[in-house]
């Protein structure tokens, strides 16, 4: 009888293990491409083998992955590396390069700004197409990611640790921005559709520190991730004219002092698709499309700084989101994730200065 019970227990353990959300390490391999980067922040592919990388200090690096060639590209941006700010996101699109960065404005004040330039391996001349107003003296919460949908450029702008500013639509910090690729303002933005007091570039408000933004190639929606305070990280959709509620809502988290912020959610505010309490420090995201991990197509991949993890979300049914942990503590604090064109292999930037490739 004891032997039979033992067999049953072992069988149940096997079943639970096989249904575990953590994918086995032997299902993929991670290869370090380089470790010579300094505080890398963003990666954008030009083609299958060539890419651009930003370093927070202000460097734009061209890399040929196949040839292991790295080269600094000169530029004219005046980047202020201060606290969490610096040269942030980079996005190559149709021979143009878009960047978000911490721009020094006056004295110690700065803004999350966006610039555009024509790609050149030797030097890129950038011109600002957006500045978050007003400039603020703060080391924290810049955001900031970029995504392109059709002829629109979406950008996430952090609230610079100013809290209530995220509920003020007459100021940019704490919002999602939508402009045209040339920097002009779409006449179908919320300001022109009933939100008279909103700044014309604002698409959505109530955001805290959004470090993930991406376009889904499947449903053509813009998705984002956001840092909470002590808990309350989330993954959700950018929605026209809506409000995610910060700091009225705490999304399940608390202030760093331990005091309550507000409810997780209440009617009248945008509801996120997935929340994390305690905080995992969500960073970059992508909606996977490719052949290398084709079983993941249409699923969200969410990276983390705090627990150094890659997580996969199945969210077709938002009432029953399924989350898998792919790995933890293998490559350090993950700052960015990108899908390599044509191959579907995954590339990661780590805060420790390394670039990694993930494949089967």
JSON list of C-alpha atoms in Angstrom, two decimals, residues 174-337:
[
{"chain": "A", "resi": 174, "resn": "UNK", "atom": "CA", "xyz": [2.74, 60.75, -17.31]},
{"chain": "A", "resi": 175, "resn": "UNK", "atom": "CA", "xyz": [1.15, 60.14, -20.70]},
{"chain": "A", "resi": 176, "resn": "UNK", "atom": "CA", "xyz": [1.24, 58.34, -24.02]},
{"chain": "A", "resi": 177, "resn": "UNK", "atom": "CA", "xyz": [2.03, 60.64, -26.93]},
{"chain": "A", "resi": 178, "resn": "UNK", "atom": "CA", "xyz": [0.86, 60.22, -30.53]},
{"chain": "A", "resi": 179, "resn": "UNK", "atom": "CA", "xyz": [2.31, 62.37, -33.30]},
{"chain": "A", "resi": 180, "resn": "UNK", "atom": "CA", "xyz": [3.00, 61.91, -37.00]},
{"chain": "A", "resi": 181, "resn": "UNK", "atom": "CA", "xyz": [6.44, 60.69, -38.07]},
{"chain": "A", "resi": 182, "resn": "UNK", "atom": "CA", "xyz": [7.41, 64.24, -39.03]},
{"chain": "A", "resi": 183, "resn": "UNK", "atom": "CA", "xyz": [6.39, 65.58, -35.61]},
{"chain": "A", "resi": 184, "resn": "UNK", "atom": "CA", "xyz": [3.13, 67.19, -36.70]},
{"chain": "A", "resi": 185, "resn": "UNK", "atom": "CA", "xyz": [-0.06, 66.66, -34.68]},
{"chain": "A", "resi": 186, "resn": "UNK", "atom": "CA", "xyz": [-2.83, 64.33, -35.85]},
{"chain": "A", "resi": 187, "resn": "UNK", "atom": "CA", "xyz": [-6.17, 66.12, -36.03]},
{"chain": "A", "resi": 188, "resn": "UNK", "atom": "CA", "xyz": [-7.93, 62.99, -34.77]},
{"chain": "A", "resi": 189, "resn": "UNK", "atom": "CA", "xyz": [-6.09, 62.99, -31.41]},
{"chain": "A", "resi": 190, "resn": "UNK", "atom": "CA", "xyz": [-8.24, 63.17, -28.22]},
{"chain": "A", "resi": 191, "resn": "UNK", "atom": "CA", "xyz": [-7.96, 66.98, -27.97]},
{"chain": "A", "resi": 192, "resn": "UNK", "atom": "CA", "xyz": [-9.95, 67.28, -31.18]},
{"chain": "A", "resi": 193, "resn": "UNK", "atom": "CA", "xyz": [-12.42, 64.56, -30.21]},
{"chain": "A", "resi": 194, "resn": "UNK", "atom": "CA", "xyz": [-13.96, 65.92, -27.02]},
{"chain": "A", "resi": 195, "resn": "UNK", "atom": "CA", "xyz": [-10.91, 66.33, -24.74]},
{"chain": "A", "resi": 196, "resn": "UNK", "atom": "CA", "xyz": [-10.66, 70.08, -25.24]},
{"chain": "A", "resi": 197, "resn": "UNK", "atom": "CA", "xyz": [-8.31, 70.74, -22.33]},
{"chain": "A", "resi": 198, "resn": "UNK", "atom": "CA", "xyz": [-5.76, 68.05, -23.33]},
{"chain": "A", "resi": 199, "resn": "UNK", "atom": "CA", "xyz": [-2.49, 68.96, -24.98]},
{"chain": "A", "resi": 200, "resn": "UNK", "atom": "CA", "xyz": [-2.76, 68.08, -28.68]},
{"chain": "A", "resi": 201, "resn": "UNK", "atom": "CA", "xyz": [-0.05, 65.39, -28.61]},
{"chain": "A", "resi": 202, "resn": "UNK", "atom": "CA", "xyz": [-1.54, 63.39, -25.71]},
{"chain": "A", "resi": 203, "resn": "UNK", "atom": "CA", "xyz": [-3.22, 60.06, -26.51]},
{"chain": "A", "resi": 204, "resn": "UNK", "atom": "CA", "xyz": [-3.70, 58.67, -22.97]},
{"chain": "A", "resi": 205, "resn": "UNK", "atom": "CA", "xyz": [-2.95, 59.84, -19.41]},
{"chain": "A", "resi": 206, "resn": "UNK", "atom": "CA", "xyz": [-2.43, 58.42, -15.92]},
{"chain": "A", "resi": 207, "resn": "UNK", "atom": "CA", "xyz": [0.88, 56.63, -16.59]},
{"chain": "A", "resi": 208, "resn": "UNK", "atom": "CA", "xyz": [3.74, 56.37, -14.08]},
{"chain": "A", "resi": 209, "resn": "UNK", "atom": "CA", "xyz": [6.98, 55.00, -15.57]},
{"chain": "A", "resi": 210, "resn": "UNK", "atom": "CA", "xyz": [6.29, 53.18, -18.86]},
{"chain": "A", "resi": 211, "resn": "UNK", "atom": "CA", "xyz": [9.42, 51.37, -20.07]},
{"chain": "A", "resi": 212, "resn": "UNK", "atom": "CA", "xyz": [7.76, 49.07, -22.59]},
{"chain": "A", "resi": 213, "resn": "UNK", "atom": "CA", "xyz": [5.87, 49.98, -25.77]},
{"chain": "A", "resi": 214, "resn": "UNK", "atom": "CA", "xyz": [5.27, 47.90, -28.89]},
{"chain": "A", "resi": 215, "resn": "UNK", "atom": "CA", "xyz": [2.99, 47.39, -31.88]},
{"chain": "A", "resi": 216, "resn": "UNK", "atom": "CA", "xyz": [1.33, 44.00, -32.25]},
{"chain": "A", "resi": 217, "resn": "UNK", "atom": "CA", "xyz": [1.66, 42.70, -35.83]},
{"chain": "A", "resi": 218, "resn": "UNK", "atom": "CA", "xyz": [-1.46, 40.61, -35.24]},
{"chain": "A", "resi": 219, "resn": "UNK", "atom": "CA", "xyz": [-4.22, 42.88, -33.91]},
{"chain": "A", "resi": 220, "resn": "UNK", "atom": "CA", "xyz": [-2.38, 46.12, -34.83]},
{"chain": "A", "resi": 221, "resn": "UNK", "atom": "CA", "xyz": [-2.79, 47.51, -31.31]},
{"chain": "A", "resi": 222, "resn": "UNK", "atom": "CA", "xyz": [-0.19, 49.32, -29.22]},
{"chain": "A", "resi": 223, "resn": "UNK", "atom": "CA", "xyz": [0.72, 47.56, -25.97]},
{"chain": "A", "resi": 224, "resn": "UNK", "atom": "CA", "xyz": [2.76, 48.84, -23.06]},
{"chain": "A", "resi": 225, "resn": "UNK", "atom": "CA", "xyz": [4.29, 47.96, -19.70]},
{"chain": "A", "resi": 226, "resn": "UNK", "atom": "CA", "xyz": [4.53, 50.23, -16.69]},
{"chain": "A", "resi": 227, "resn": "UNK", "atom": "CA", "xyz": [6.44, 50.33, -13.40]},
{"chain": "A", "resi": 228, "resn": "UNK", "atom": "CA", "xyz": [4.32, 50.62, -10.31]},
{"chain": "A", "resi": 229, "resn": "UNK", "atom": "CA", "xyz": [5.76, 51.80, -7.00]},
{"chain": "A", "resi": 230, "resn": "UNK", "atom": "CA", "xyz": [6.14, 49.05, -4.40]},
{"chain": "A", "resi": 231, "resn": "UNK", "atom": "CA", "xyz": [4.18, 46.60, -6.54]},
{"chain": "A", "resi": 232, "resn": "UNK", "atom": "CA", "xyz": [1.57, 47.45, -9.13]},
{"chain": "A", "resi": 233, "resn": "UNK", "atom": "CA", "xyz": [3.55, 46.85, -12.33]},
{"chain": "A", "resi": 234, "resn": "UNK", "atom": "CA", "xyz": [1.29, 46.11, -15.28]},
{"chain": "A", "resi": 235, "resn": "UNK", "atom": "CA", "xyz": [0.97, 45.18, -18.94]},
{"chain": "A", "resi": 236, "resn": "UNK", "atom": "CA", "xyz": [-1.87, 46.72, -20.94]},
{"chain": "A", "resi": 237, "resn": "UNK", "atom": "CA", "xyz": [-3.12, 48.38, -24.09]},
{"chain": "A", "resi": 238, "resn": "UNK", "atom": "CA", "xyz": [-2.69, 52.03, -25.04]},
{"chain": "A", "resi": 239, "resn": "UNK", "atom": "CA", "xyz": [-6.26, 53.32, -25.48]},
{"chain": "A", "resi": 240, "resn": "UNK", "atom": "CA", "xyz": [-7.47, 56.49, -27.14]},
{"chain": "A", "resi": 241, "resn": "UNK", "atom": "CA", "xyz": [-8.45, 59.26, -24.71]},
{"chain": "A", "resi": 242, "resn": "UNK", "atom": "CA", "xyz": [-8.40, 57.02, -21.63]},
{"chain": "A", "resi": 243, "resn": "UNK", "atom": "CA", "xyz": [-6.77, 57.21, -18.20]},
{"chain": "A", "resi": 244, "resn": "UNK", "atom": "CA", "xyz": [-4.76, 54.52, -16.38]},
{"chain": "A", "resi": 245, "resn": "UNK", "atom": "CA", "xyz": [-5.33, 56.33, -13.10]},
{"chain": "A", "resi": 246, "resn": "UNK", "atom": "CA", "xyz": [-1.92, 57.06, -11.57]},
{"chain": "A", "resi": 247, "resn": "UNK", "atom": "CA", "xyz": [-1.68, 58.20, -8.76]},
{"chain": "A", "resi": 248, "resn": "UNK", "atom": "CA", "xyz": [-5.39, 57.84, -7.96]},
{"chain": "A", "resi": 249, "resn": "UNK", "atom": "CA", "xyz": [-4.96, 54.12, -8.52]},
{"chain": "A", "resi": 250, "resn": "UNK", "atom": "CA", "xyz": [-2.12, 52.07, -7.01]},
{"chain": "A", "resi": 251, "resn": "UNK", "atom": "CA", "xyz": [-2.65, 49.01, -9.26]},
{"chain": "A", "resi": 252, "resn": "UNK", "atom": "CA", "xyz": [-2.20, 46.78, -6.21]},
{"chain": "A", "resi": 253, "resn": "UNK", "atom": "CA", "xyz": [1.00, 48.42, -5.00]},
{"chain": "A", "resi": 254, "resn": "UNK", "atom": "CA", "xyz": [1.94, 50.75, -2.16]},
{"chain": "A", "resi": 255, "resn": "UNK", "atom": "CA", "xyz": [4.18, 53.77, -1.73]},
{"chain": "A", "resi": 256, "resn": "UNK", "atom": "CA", "xyz": [7.81, 52.99, -0.90]},
{"chain": "A", "resi": 257, "resn": "UNK", "atom": "CA", "xyz": [7.04, 54.17, 2.63]},
{"chain": "A", "resi": 258, "resn": "UNK", "atom": "CA", "xyz": [4.45, 51.38, 2.89]},
{"chain": "A", "resi": 259, "resn": "UNK", "atom": "CA", "xyz": [1.41, 53.67, 2.85]},
{"chain": "A", "resi": 260, "resn": "UNK", "atom": "CA", "xyz": [-1.56, 52.94, 0.62]},
{"chain": "A", "resi": 261, "resn": "UNK", "atom": "CA", "xyz": [-1.80, 54.65, -2.77]},
{"chain": "A", "resi": 262, "resn": "UNK", "atom": "CA", "xyz": [-5.29, 53.80, -3.93]},
{"chain": "A", "resi": 263, "resn": "UNK", "atom": "CA", "xyz": [-7.33, 50.87, -5.24]},
{"chain": "A", "resi": 264, "resn": "UNK", "atom": "CA", "xyz": [-6.02, 48.43, -7.82]},
{"chain": "A", "resi": 265, "resn": "UNK", "atom": "CA", "xyz": [-8.69, 49.58, -10.26]},
{"chain": "A", "resi": 266, "resn": "UNK", "atom": "CA", "xyz": [-12.09, 51.23, -10.29]},
{"chain": "A", "resi": 267, "resn": "UNK", "atom": "CA", "xyz": [-14.65, 52.08, -13.00]},
{"chain": "A", "resi": 268, "resn": "UNK", "atom": "CA", "xyz": [-13.81, 55.07, -15.15]},
{"chain": "A", "resi": 269, "resn": "UNK", "atom": "CA", "xyz": [-10.17, 54.10, -15.59]},
{"chain": "A", "resi": 270, "resn": "UNK", "atom": "CA", "xyz": [-8.39, 51.83, -18.06]},
{"chain": "A", "resi": 271, "resn": "UNK", "atom": "CA", "xyz": [-7.95, 48.32, -16.71]},
{"chain": "A", "resi": 272, "resn": "UNK", "atom": "CA", "xyz": [-4.60, 46.64, -17.34]},
{"chain": "A", "resi": 273, "resn": "UNK", "atom": "CA", "xyz": [-4.39, 43.14, -18.78]},
{"chain": "A", "resi": 274, "resn": "UNK", "atom": "CA", "xyz": [-1.90, 41.79, -16.21]},
{"chain": "A", "resi": 275, "resn": "UNK", "atom": "CA", "xyz": [-0.64, 43.11, -12.85]},
{"chain": "A", "resi": 276, "resn": "UNK", "atom": "CA", "xyz": [2.41, 42.15, -10.77]},
{"chain": "A", "resi": 277, "resn": "UNK", "atom": "CA", "xyz": [2.52, 42.46, -6.98]},
{"chain": "A", "resi": 278, "resn": "UNK", "atom": "CA", "xyz": [5.20, 42.50, -5.66]},
{"chain": "A", "resi": 279, "resn": "UNK", "atom": "CA", "xyz": [6.97, 44.48, -8.38]},
{"chain": "A", "resi": 280, "resn": "UNK", "atom": "CA", "xyz": [9.07, 42.66, -10.97]},
{"chain": "A", "resi": 281, "resn": "UNK", "atom": "CA", "xyz": [10.24, 46.03, -12.41]},
{"chain": "A", "resi": 282, "resn": "UNK", "atom": "CA", "xyz": [8.81, 45.57, -15.89]},
{"chain": "A", "resi": 283, "resn": "UNK", "atom": "CA", "xyz": [10.93, 46.94, -18.71]},
{"chain": "A", "resi": 284, "resn": "UNK", "atom": "CA", "xyz": [10.80, 46.31, -22.48]},
{"chain": "A", "resi": 285, "resn": "UNK", "atom": "CA", "xyz": [8.14, 44.18, -24.18]},
{"chain": "A", "resi": 286, "resn": "UNK", "atom": "CA", "xyz": [7.34, 42.71, -27.59]},
{"chain": "A", "resi": 287, "resn": "UNK", "atom": "CA", "xyz": [4.49, 40.78, -29.17]},
{"chain": "A", "resi": 288, "resn": "UNK", "atom": "CA", "xyz": [6.28, 37.81, -30.65]},
{"chain": "A", "resi": 289, "resn": "UNK", "atom": "CA", "xyz": [6.12, 37.01, -34.35]},
{"chain": "A", "resi": 290, "resn": "UNK", "atom": "CA", "xyz": [8.62, 34.60, -35.89]},
{"chain": "A", "resi": 291, "resn": "UNK", "atom": "CA", "xyz": [9.64, 31.06, -36.80]},
{"chain": "A", "resi": 292, "resn": "UNK", "atom": "CA", "xyz": [12.23, 30.28, -34.12]},
{"chain": "A", "resi": 293, "resn": "UNK", "atom": "CA", "xyz": [9.60, 30.13, -31.36]},
{"chain": "A", "resi": 294, "resn": "UNK", "atom": "CA", "xyz": [6.54, 29.93, -33.59]},
{"chain": "A", "resi": 295, "resn": "UNK", "atom": "CA", "xyz": [4.46, 28.40, -30.79]},
{"chain": "A", "resi": 296, "resn": "UNK", "atom": "CA", "xyz": [4.74, 31.83, -29.11]},
{"chain": "A", "resi": 297, "resn": "UNK", "atom": "CA", "xyz": [3.26, 33.79, -32.02]},
{"chain": "A", "resi": 298, "resn": "UNK", "atom": "CA", "xyz": [0.77, 36.45, -30.89]},
{"chain": "A", "resi": 299, "resn": "UNK", "atom": "CA", "xyz": [1.93, 36.19, -27.27]},
{"chain": "A", "resi": 300, "resn": "UNK", "atom": "CA", "xyz": [3.54, 38.99, -25.25]},
{"chain": "A", "resi": 301, "resn": "UNK", "atom": "CA", "xyz": [7.10, 38.72, -24.00]},
{"chain": "A", "resi": 302, "resn": "UNK", "atom": "CA", "xyz": [7.75, 40.90, -20.94]},
{"chain": "A", "resi": 303, "resn": "UNK", "atom": "CA", "xyz": [11.22, 41.54, -19.53]},
{"chain": "A", "resi": 304, "resn": "UNK", "atom": "CA", "xyz": [12.14, 42.45, -15.97]},
{"chain": "A", "resi": 305, "resn": "UNK", "atom": "CA", "xyz": [14.85, 44.39, -14.22]},
{"chain": "A", "resi": 306, "resn": "UNK", "atom": "CA", "xyz": [14.23, 43.39, -10.59]},
{"chain": "A", "resi": 307, "resn": "UNK", "atom": "CA", "xyz": [13.82, 39.62, -10.89]},
{"chain": "A", "resi": 308, "resn": "UNK", "atom": "CA", "xyz": [15.80, 39.48, -14.15]},
{"chain": "A", "resi": 309, "resn": "UNK", "atom": "CA", "xyz": [13.19, 37.39, -15.88]},
{"chain": "A", "resi": 310, "resn": "UNK", "atom": "CA", "xyz": [11.61, 36.84, -19.27]},
{"chain": "A", "resi": 311, "resn": "UNK", "atom": "CA", "xyz": [7.87, 36.19, -18.99]},
{"chain": "A", "resi": 312, "resn": "UNK", "atom": "CA", "xyz": [5.36, 35.13, -21.63]},
{"chain": "A", "resi": 313, "resn": "UNK", "atom": "CA", "xyz": [1.71, 36.18, -21.54]},
{"chain": "A", "resi": 314, "resn": "UNK", "atom": "CA", "xyz": [-1.12, 34.49, -23.42]},
{"chain": "A", "resi": 315, "resn": "UNK", "atom": "CA", "xyz": [-3.78, 37.19, -23.36]},
{"chain": "A", "resi": 316, "resn": "UNK", "atom": "CA", "xyz": [-6.28, 36.49, -26.12]},
{"chain": "A", "resi": 317, "resn": "UNK", "atom": "CA", "xyz": [-8.86, 36.11, -23.36]},
{"chain": "A", "resi": 318, "resn": "UNK", "atom": "CA", "xyz": [-8.10, 39.05, -21.06]},
{"chain": "A", "resi": 319, "resn": "UNK", "atom": "CA", "xyz": [-10.32, 37.51, -18.38]},
{"chain": "A", "resi": 320, "resn": "UNK", "atom": "CA", "xyz": [-8.02, 34.50, -18.18]},
{"chain": "A", "resi": 321, "resn": "UNK", "atom": "CA", "xyz": [-4.43, 35.58, -18.85]},
{"chain": "A", "resi": 322, "resn": "UNK", "atom": "CA", "xyz": [-1.83, 32.80, -18.69]},
{"chain": "A", "resi": 323, "resn": "UNK", "atom": "CA", "xyz": [1.72, 33.65, -17.65]},
{"chain": "A", "resi": 324, "resn": "UNK", "atom": "CA", "xyz": [4.83, 31.51, -18.12]},
{"chain": "A", "resi": 325, "resn": "UNK", "atom": "CA", "xyz": [8.27, 32.26, -16.72]},
{"chain": "A", "resi": 326, "resn": "UNK", "atom": "CA", "xyz": [10.76, 31.44, -19.46]},
{"chain": "A", "resi": 327, "resn": "UNK", "atom": "CA", "xyz": [13.89, 32.11, -17.39]},
{"chain": "A", "resi": 328, "resn": "UNK", "atom": "CA", "xyz": [15.24, 34.05, -14.42]},
{"chain": "A", "resi": 329, "resn": "UNK", "atom": "CA", "xyz": [18.68, 35.27, -13.38]},
{"chain": "A", "resi": 330, "resn": "UNK", "atom": "CA", "xyz": [20.53, 34.17, -16.50]},
{"chain": "A", "resi": 331, "resn": "UNK", "atom": "CA", "xyz": [21.66, 37.41, -18.17]},
{"chain": "A", "resi": 332, "resn": "UNK", "atom": "CA", "xyz": [21.23, 40.11, -15.53]},
{"chain": "A", "resi": 333, "resn": "UNK", "atom": "CA", "xyz": [18.74, 42.99, -15.46]},
{"chain": "A", "resi": 334, "resn": "UNK", "atom": "CA", "xyz": [17.05, 42.92, -18.86]},
{"chain": "A", "resi": 335, "resn": "UNK", "atom": "CA", "xyz": [16.76, 46.37, -20.42]},
{"chain": "A", "resi": 336, "resn": "UNK", "atom": "CA", "xyz": [15.51, 45.58, -23.94]},
{"chain": "A", "resi": 337, "resn": "UNK", "atom": "CA", "xyz": [14.17, 42.75, -26.08]}
]
